[in-house]
N, CA, C and O atoms as CSV, one atom per row, in Angstrom:
chain,resi,resn,atom,element,x,y,z
A,1,UNK,N,N,-136.339,-215.492,172.561
A,1,UNK,CA,C,-137.428,-214.793,173.177
A,1,UNK,C,C,-137.898,-213.635,172.215
A,1,UNK,O,O,-137.110,-212.910,171.609
A,2,UNK,N,N,-139.204,-213.547,172.147
A,2,UNK,CA,C,-139.757,-212.555,171.184
A,2,UNK,C,C,-139.731,-211.125,171.863
A,2,UNK,O,O,-139.569,-211.008,173.078
A,3,UNK,N,N,-139.888,-210.112,171.071
A,3,UNK,CA,C,-139.844,-208.790,171.659
A,3,UNK,C,C,-141.087,-208.361,172.514
A,3,UNK,O,O,-141.070,-207.375,173.251
A,4,UNK,N,N,-142.120,-209.154,172.357
A,4,UNK,CA,C,-143.354,-208.904,173.080
A,4,UNK,C,C,-143.430,-209.673,174.468
A,4,UNK,O,O,-144.323,-209.467,175.291
A,5,UNK,N,N,-142.422,-210.559,174.633
A,5,UNK,CA,C,-142.467,-211.355,175.848
A,5,UNK,C,C,-142.415,-210.544,177.180
A,5,UNK,O,O,-143.038,-210.927,178.170
A,6,UNK,N,N,-141.676,-209.443,177.176
A,6,UNK,CA,C,-141.561,-208.626,178.321
A,6,UNK,C,C,-142.906,-207.930,178.660
A,6,UNK,O,O,-143.177,-207.659,179.830
A,7,UNK,N,N,-143.681,-207.664,177.717
A,7,UNK,CA,C,-145.034,-207.110,177.998
A,7,UNK,C,C,-145.943,-207.914,178.775
A,7,UNK,O,O,-146.842,-207.406,179.445
A,8,UNK,N,N,-145.719,-209.252,178.702
A,8,UNK,CA,C,-146.675,-210.146,179.381
A,8,UNK,C,C,-146.100,-210.620,180.719
A,8,UNK,O,O,-146.665,-211.511,181.353
A,9,UNK,N,N,-144.957,-210.017,181.160
A,9,UNK,CA,C,-144.393,-210.430,182.452
A,9,UNK,C,C,-144.358,-209.175,183.332
A,9,UNK,O,O,-143.312,-208.529,183.390
A,10,UNK,N,N,-145.419,-208.803,184.004
A,10,UNK,CA,C,-145.381,-207.609,184.809
A,10,UNK,C,C,-144.443,-207.750,185.986
A,10,UNK,O,O,-143.969,-206.731,186.488
A,11,UNK,N,N,-144.135,-208.984,186.471
A,11,UNK,CA,C,-143.286,-209.199,187.580
A,11,UNK,C,C,-141.826,-208.903,187.256
A,11,UNK,O,O,-141.003,-208.718,188.153
A,12,UNK,N,N,-141.525,-208.862,185.994
A,12,UNK,CA,C,-140.185,-208.627,185.592
A,12,UNK,C,C,-139.796,-207.079,185.563
A,12,UNK,O,O,-138.633,-206.731,185.362
A,13,UNK,N,N,-140.702,-206.284,185.748
A,13,UNK,CA,C,-140.503,-204.816,185.814
A,13,UNK,C,C,-139.955,-204.492,187.208
A,13,UNK,O,O,-140.336,-205.061,188.231
A,14,UNK,N,N,-139.013,-203.513,187.156
A,14,UNK,CA,C,-138.478,-203.142,188.558
A,14,UNK,C,C,-139.376,-202.192,189.217
A,14,UNK,O,O,-139.935,-201.285,188.600
A,15,UNK,N,N,-139.510,-202.395,190.435
A,15,UNK,CA,C,-140.324,-201.500,191.336
A,15,UNK,C,C,-139.323,-200.574,192.097
A,15,UNK,O,O,-138.176,-200.945,192.343
A,16,UNK,N,N,-139.799,-199.382,192.448
A,16,UNK,CA,C,-138.909,-198.523,193.245
A,16,UNK,C,C,-138.593,-199.093,194.620
A,16,UNK,O,O,-139.344,-199.914,195.148
A,17,UNK,N,N,-137.506,-198.666,195.183
A,17,UNK,CA,C,-137.119,-199.125,196.493
A,17,UNK,C,C,-138.187,-198.709,197.520
A,17,UNK,O,O,-138.854,-197.692,197.333
A,18,UNK,N,N,-138.354,-199.487,198.603
A,18,UNK,CA,C,-139.312,-199.165,199.614
A,18,UNK,C,C,-138.937,-197.929,200.263
A,18,UNK,O,O,-137.762,-197.778,200.598
A,19,UNK,N,N,-139.806,-197.015,200.484
A,19,UNK,CA,C,-139.515,-195.727,201.147
A,19,UNK,C,C,-139.129,-194.651,200.258
A,19,UNK,O,O,-138.893,-193.538,200.729
A,20,UNK,N,N,-139.036,-194.900,198.908
A,20,UNK,CA,C,-138.568,-193.800,197.979
A,20,UNK,C,C,-139.808,-193.106,197.348
A,20,UNK,O,O,-139.657,-192.125,196.619
A,21,UNK,N,N,-140.977,-193.594,197.617
A,21,UNK,CA,C,-142.133,-192.978,197.060
A,21,UNK,C,C,-142.338,-191.587,197.684
A,21,UNK,O,O,-142.010,-191.434,198.861
A,22,UNK,N,N,-142.861,-190.551,196.978
A,22,UNK,CA,C,-143.008,-189.279,197.529
A,22,UNK,C,C,-144.122,-189.303,198.634
A,22,UNK,O,O,-145.047,-190.112,198.562
A,23,UNK,N,N,-144.021,-188.459,199.590
A,23,UNK,CA,C,-144.948,-188.401,200.695
A,23,UNK,C,C,-146.322,-187.794,200.145
A,23,UNK,O,O,-146.333,-186.939,199.259
A,24,UNK,N,N,-147.416,-188.275,200.707
A,24,UNK,CA,C,-148.744,-187.638,200.419
A,24,UNK,C,C,-148.861,-186.309,201.081
A,24,UNK,O,O,-148.455,-186.150,202.232
A,25,UNK,N,N,-149.400,-185.359,200.395
A,25,UNK,CA,C,-149.471,-183.968,200.853
A,25,UNK,C,C,-150.503,-183.819,201.980
A,25,UNK,O,O,-150.271,-183.115,202.963
A,26,UNK,N,N,-151.691,-184.525,201.807
A,26,UNK,CA,C,-152.775,-184.326,202.767
A,26,UNK,C,C,-153.150,-185.724,203.278
A,26,UNK,O,O,-152.287,-186.503,203.685
A,27,UNK,N,N,-154.433,-186.018,203.249
A,27,UNK,CA,C,-154.870,-187.237,203.839
A,27,UNK,C,C,-155.012,-188.422,202.971
A,27,UNK,O,O,-155.231,-189.522,203.478
A,28,UNK,N,N,-154.897,-188.259,201.631
A,28,UNK,CA,C,-155.120,-189.366,200.708
A,28,UNK,C,C,-154.106,-190.509,200.892
A,28,UNK,O,O,-152.892,-190.318,200.811
A,29,UNK,N,N,-154.635,-191.642,201.132
A,29,UNK,CA,C,-153.811,-192.894,201.229
A,29,UNK,C,C,-153.320,-193.067,202.656
A,29,UNK,O,O,-152.536,-193.988,202.884
A,30,UNK,N,N,-153.697,-192.292,203.601
A,30,UNK,CA,C,-153.279,-192.451,204.972
A,30,UNK,C,C,-154.389,-193.017,205.768
A,30,UNK,O,O,-155.557,-192.954,205.384
A,31,UNK,N,N,-154.009,-193.592,206.922
A,31,UNK,CA,C,-154.970,-194.058,207.917
A,31,UNK,C,C,-155.797,-192.872,208.456
A,31,UNK,O,O,-155.307,-191.744,208.508
A,32,UNK,N,N,-156.966,-193.119,208.828
A,32,UNK,CA,C,-157.813,-191.976,209.289
A,32,UNK,C,C,-157.192,-191.288,210.537
A,32,UNK,O,O,-157.373,-190.090,210.753
A,33,UNK,N,N,-156.471,-192.068,211.332
A,33,UNK,CA,C,-155.834,-191.448,212.471
A,33,UNK,C,C,-154.609,-190.577,212.188
A,33,UNK,O,O,-154.145,-189.805,213.028
A,34,UNK,N,N,-154.116,-190.740,210.974
A,34,UNK,CA,C,-152.870,-189.945,210.525
A,34,UNK,C,C,-153.264,-188.704,209.676
A,34,UNK,O,O,-152.401,-187.906,209.312
A,35,UNK,N,N,-154.574,-188.553,209.366
A,35,UNK,CA,C,-154.998,-187.409,208.483
A,35,UNK,C,C,-154.959,-186.045,209.253
A,35,UNK,O,O,-155.101,-186.002,210.475
A,36,UNK,N,N,-154.777,-185.030,208.546
A,36,UNK,CA,C,-154.754,-183.716,209.216
A,36,UNK,C,C,-156.207,-183.407,209.750
A,36,UNK,O,O,-157.257,-183.762,209.215
A,37,UNK,N,N,-156.058,-182.650,210.950
A,37,UNK,CA,C,-157.321,-182.298,211.600
A,37,UNK,C,C,-157.411,-180.748,211.782
A,37,UNK,O,O,-156.389,-180.063,211.785
A,38,UNK,N,N,-158.613,-180.230,211.928
A,38,UNK,CA,C,-158.873,-178.835,212.252
A,38,UNK,C,C,-159.965,-178.771,213.289
A,38,UNK,O,O,-160.686,-179.742,213.518
A,39,UNK,N,N,-160.081,-177.591,213.928
A,39,UNK,CA,C,-161.186,-177.327,214.866
A,39,UNK,C,C,-162.259,-176.576,214.073
A,39,UNK,O,O,-161.997,-175.617,213.347
A,40,UNK,N,N,-163.503,-177.086,214.262
A,40,UNK,CA,C,-164.628,-176.446,213.524
A,40,UNK,C,C,-164.948,-175.043,214.155
A,40,UNK,O,O,-165.055,-174.907,215.373
A,41,UNK,N,N,-165.093,-174.033,213.289
A,41,UNK,CA,C,-165.431,-172.717,213.773
A,41,UNK,C,C,-166.779,-172.610,214.294
A,41,UNK,O,O,-167.047,-171.647,215.011
A,42,UNK,N,N,-167.725,-173.541,214.005
A,42,UNK,CA,C,-169.144,-173.488,214.390
A,42,UNK,C,C,-169.324,-174.165,215.685
A,42,UNK,O,O,-169.857,-173.563,216.617
A,43,UNK,N,N,-168.898,-175.420,215.806
A,43,UNK,CA,C,-169.118,-176.169,217.092
A,43,UNK,C,C,-167.953,-176.332,218.004
A,43,UNK,O,O,-168.121,-176.679,219.173
A,44,UNK,N,N,-166.735,-176.083,217.486
A,44,UNK,CA,C,-165.565,-176.223,218.292
A,44,UNK,C,C,-164.993,-177.558,218.458
A,44,UNK,O,O,-164.059,-177.754,219.235
A,45,UNK,N,N,-165.550,-178.531,217.716
A,45,UNK,CA,C,-165.099,-179.899,217.793
A,45,UNK,C,C,-164.071,-180.140,216.630
A,45,UNK,O,O,-164.168,-179.539,215.560
A,46,UNK,N,N,-163.053,-181.078,216.906
A,46,UNK,CA,C,-162.125,-181.451,215.820
A,46,UNK,C,C,-162.827,-182.267,214.693
A,46,UNK,O,O,-163.755,-183.044,214.914
A,47,UNK,N,N,-162.304,-182.019,213.477
A,47,UNK,CA,C,-162.780,-182.850,212.327
A,47,UNK,C,C,-161.543,-183.104,211.514
A,47,UNK,O,O,-160.573,-182.347,211.557
A,48,UNK,N,N,-161.602,-184.257,210.724
A,48,UNK,CA,C,-160.503,-184.676,209.983
A,48,UNK,C,C,-160.673,-184.381,208.447
A,48,UNK,O,O,-161.771,-184.143,207.944
A,49,UNK,N,N,-159.501,-184.417,207.751
A,49,UNK,CA,C,-159.522,-184.210,206.309
A,49,UNK,C,C,-160.433,-185.186,205.635
A,49,UNK,O,O,-160.470,-186.349,206.038
A,50,UNK,N,N,-161.204,-184.766,204.588
A,50,UNK,CA,C,-162.033,-185.701,203.828
A,50,UNK,C,C,-161.637,-185.432,202.318
A,50,UNK,O,O,-161.196,-184.342,201.951
A,51,UNK,N,N,-161.821,-186.474,201.501
A,51,UNK,CA,C,-161.461,-186.404,200.097
A,51,UNK,C,C,-162.119,-185.268,199.330
A,51,UNK,O,O,-161.491,-184.632,198.483
A,52,UNK,N,N,-163.433,-185.007,199.644
A,52,UNK,CA,C,-164.037,-183.979,199.009
A,52,UNK,C,C,-163.518,-182.531,199.289
A,52,UNK,O,O,-163.820,-181.591,198.553
A,53,UNK,N,N,-162.750,-182.405,200.352
A,53,UNK,CA,C,-162.075,-181.136,200.656
A,53,UNK,C,C,-160.627,-181.086,200.165
A,53,UNK,O,O,-159.876,-180.200,200.574
A,54,UNK,N,N,-160.232,-181.983,199.328
A,54,UNK,CA,C,-158.796,-182.090,198.915
A,54,UNK,C,C,-158.305,-180.889,198.215
A,54,UNK,O,O,-157.168,-180.478,198.450
A,55,UNK,N,N,-159.105,-180.275,197.342
A,55,UNK,CA,C,-158.656,-179.050,196.639
A,55,UNK,C,C,-158.655,-177.811,197.440
A,55,UNK,O,O,-157.837,-176.930,197.174
A,56,UNK,N,N,-159.500,-177.672,198.394
A,56,UNK,CA,C,-159.567,-176.380,199.196
A,56,UNK,C,C,-159.528,-176.636,200.660
A,56,UNK,O,O,-160.299,-176.050,201.420
A,57,UNK,N,N,-158.604,-177.539,201.095
A,57,UNK,CA,C,-158.494,-177.864,202.586
A,57,UNK,C,C,-158.100,-176.575,203.347
A,57,UNK,O,O,-158.555,-176.384,204.475
A,58,UNK,N,N,-157.330,-175.754,202.806
A,58,UNK,CA,C,-156.912,-174.481,203.488
A,58,UNK,C,C,-158.061,-173.580,203.783
A,58,UNK,O,O,-158.004,-172.822,204.752
A,59,UNK,N,N,-159.081,-173.621,203.014
A,59,UNK,CA,C,-160.214,-172.671,203.218
A,59,UNK,C,C,-161.359,-173.338,204.025
A,59,UNK,O,O,-162.304,-172.641,204.394
A,60,UNK,N,N,-161.312,-174.631,204.305
A,60,UNK,CA,C,-162.377,-175.330,205.028
A,60,UNK,C,C,-162.306,-174.893,206.513
A,60,UNK,O,O,-161.261,-175.003,207.155
A,61,UNK,N,N,-163.418,-174.407,207.023
A,61,UNK,CA,C,-163.538,-173.903,208.459
A,61,UNK,C,C,-164.503,-174.690,209.286
A,61,UNK,O,O,-164.387,-174.771,210.508
A,62,UNK,N,N,-165.506,-175.299,208.571
A,62,UNK,CA,C,-166.617,-175.930,209.345
A,62,UNK,C,C,-166.651,-177.436,208.975
A,62,UNK,O,O,-166.261,-177.846,207.881
A,63,UNK,N,N,-167.140,-178.231,209.949
A,63,UNK,CA,C,-167.157,-179.659,209.777
A,63,UNK,C,C,-168.408,-180.083,209.027
A,63,UNK,O,O,-168.418,-181.199,208.507
A,64,UNK,N,N,-169.458,-179.287,208.928
A,64,UNK,CA,C,-170.661,-179.685,208.181
A,64,UNK,C,C,-171.437,-178.470,207.742
A,64,UNK,O,O,-171.188,-177.330,208.133
A,65,UNK,N,N,-172.427,-178.806,206.875
A,65,UNK,CA,C,-173.278,-177.686,206.391
A,65,UNK,C,C,-174.093,-177.063,207.558
A,65,UNK,O,O,-174.394,-175.869,207.570
A,66,UNK,N,N,-174.413,-177.886,208.479
A,66,UNK,CA,C,-175.165,-177.410,209.626
A,66,UNK,C,C,-174.406,-176.386,210.391
A,66,UNK,O,O,-174.967,-175.359,210.773
A,67,UNK,N,N,-173.104,-176.636,210.638
A,67,UNK,CA,C,-172.236,-175.716,211.377
A,67,UNK,C,C,-171.987,-174.431,210.532
A,67,UNK,O,O,-171.858,-173.326,211.060
A,68,UNK,N,N,-171.929,-174.632,209.237
A,68,UNK,CA,C,-171.621,-173.496,208.337
A,68,UNK,C,C,-172.864,-172.513,208.340
A,68,UNK,O,O,-172.691,-171.296,208.272
A,69,UNK,N,N,-174.070,-173.061,208.419
A,69,UNK,CA,C,-175.320,-172.214,208.353
A,69,UNK,C,C,-175.648,-171.608,209.713
A,69,UNK,O,O,-176.223,-170.522,209.791
A,70,UNK,N,N,-175.292,-172.289,210.753
A,70,UNK,CA,C,-175.670,-171.769,212.137
A,70,UNK,C,C,-174.651,-170.696,212.483
A,70,UNK,O,O,-173.437,-170.898,212.437
A,71,UNK,N,N,-175.227,-169.517,212.840
A,71,UNK,CA,C,-174.296,-168.411,213.203
A,71,UNK,C,C,-174.193,-168.308,214.632
A,71,UNK,O,O,-175.189,-168.130,215.333
A,72,UNK,N,N,-172.874,-168.426,215.155
A,72,UNK,CA,C,-172.591,-168.372,216.538
A,72,UNK,C,C,-172.577,-166.890,216.978
A,72,UNK,O,O,-171.769,-166.111,216.471
A,73,UNK,N,N,-173.442,-166.505,217.893
A,73,UNK,CA,C,-173.468,-165.155,218.451
A,73,UNK,C,C,-172.888,-165.143,219.797
A,73,UNK,O,O,-173.163,-166.065,220.566
A,74,UNK,N,N,-172.075,-164.145,220.174
A,74,UNK,CA,C,-171.540,-164.069,221.534
A,74,UNK,C,C,-172.655,-163.964,222.608
A,74,UNK,O,O,-173.668,-163.290,222.423
A,75,UNK,N,N,-172.420,-164.645,223.701
A,75,UNK,CA,C,-173.481,-164.623,224.760
A,75,UNK,C,C,-173.367,-163.358,225.610
A,75,UNK,O,O,-174.156,-163.162,226.534
């Protein structure tokens, strides 16, 4: 067998045991129903994690630009 034969057999590489992969920290790779949620400070409705918020999920307060721009004033 030549030294390059192993390079052409990807099935011969060992895969990690099932369940030993590290957990995802936020929503990436999870079902939408399993992603973290927050309550919007503008409209009060729940919204779920989105990929574009991955870097700053802790600072996200609003579900949309509309809620962010509309100022809620006490009645």
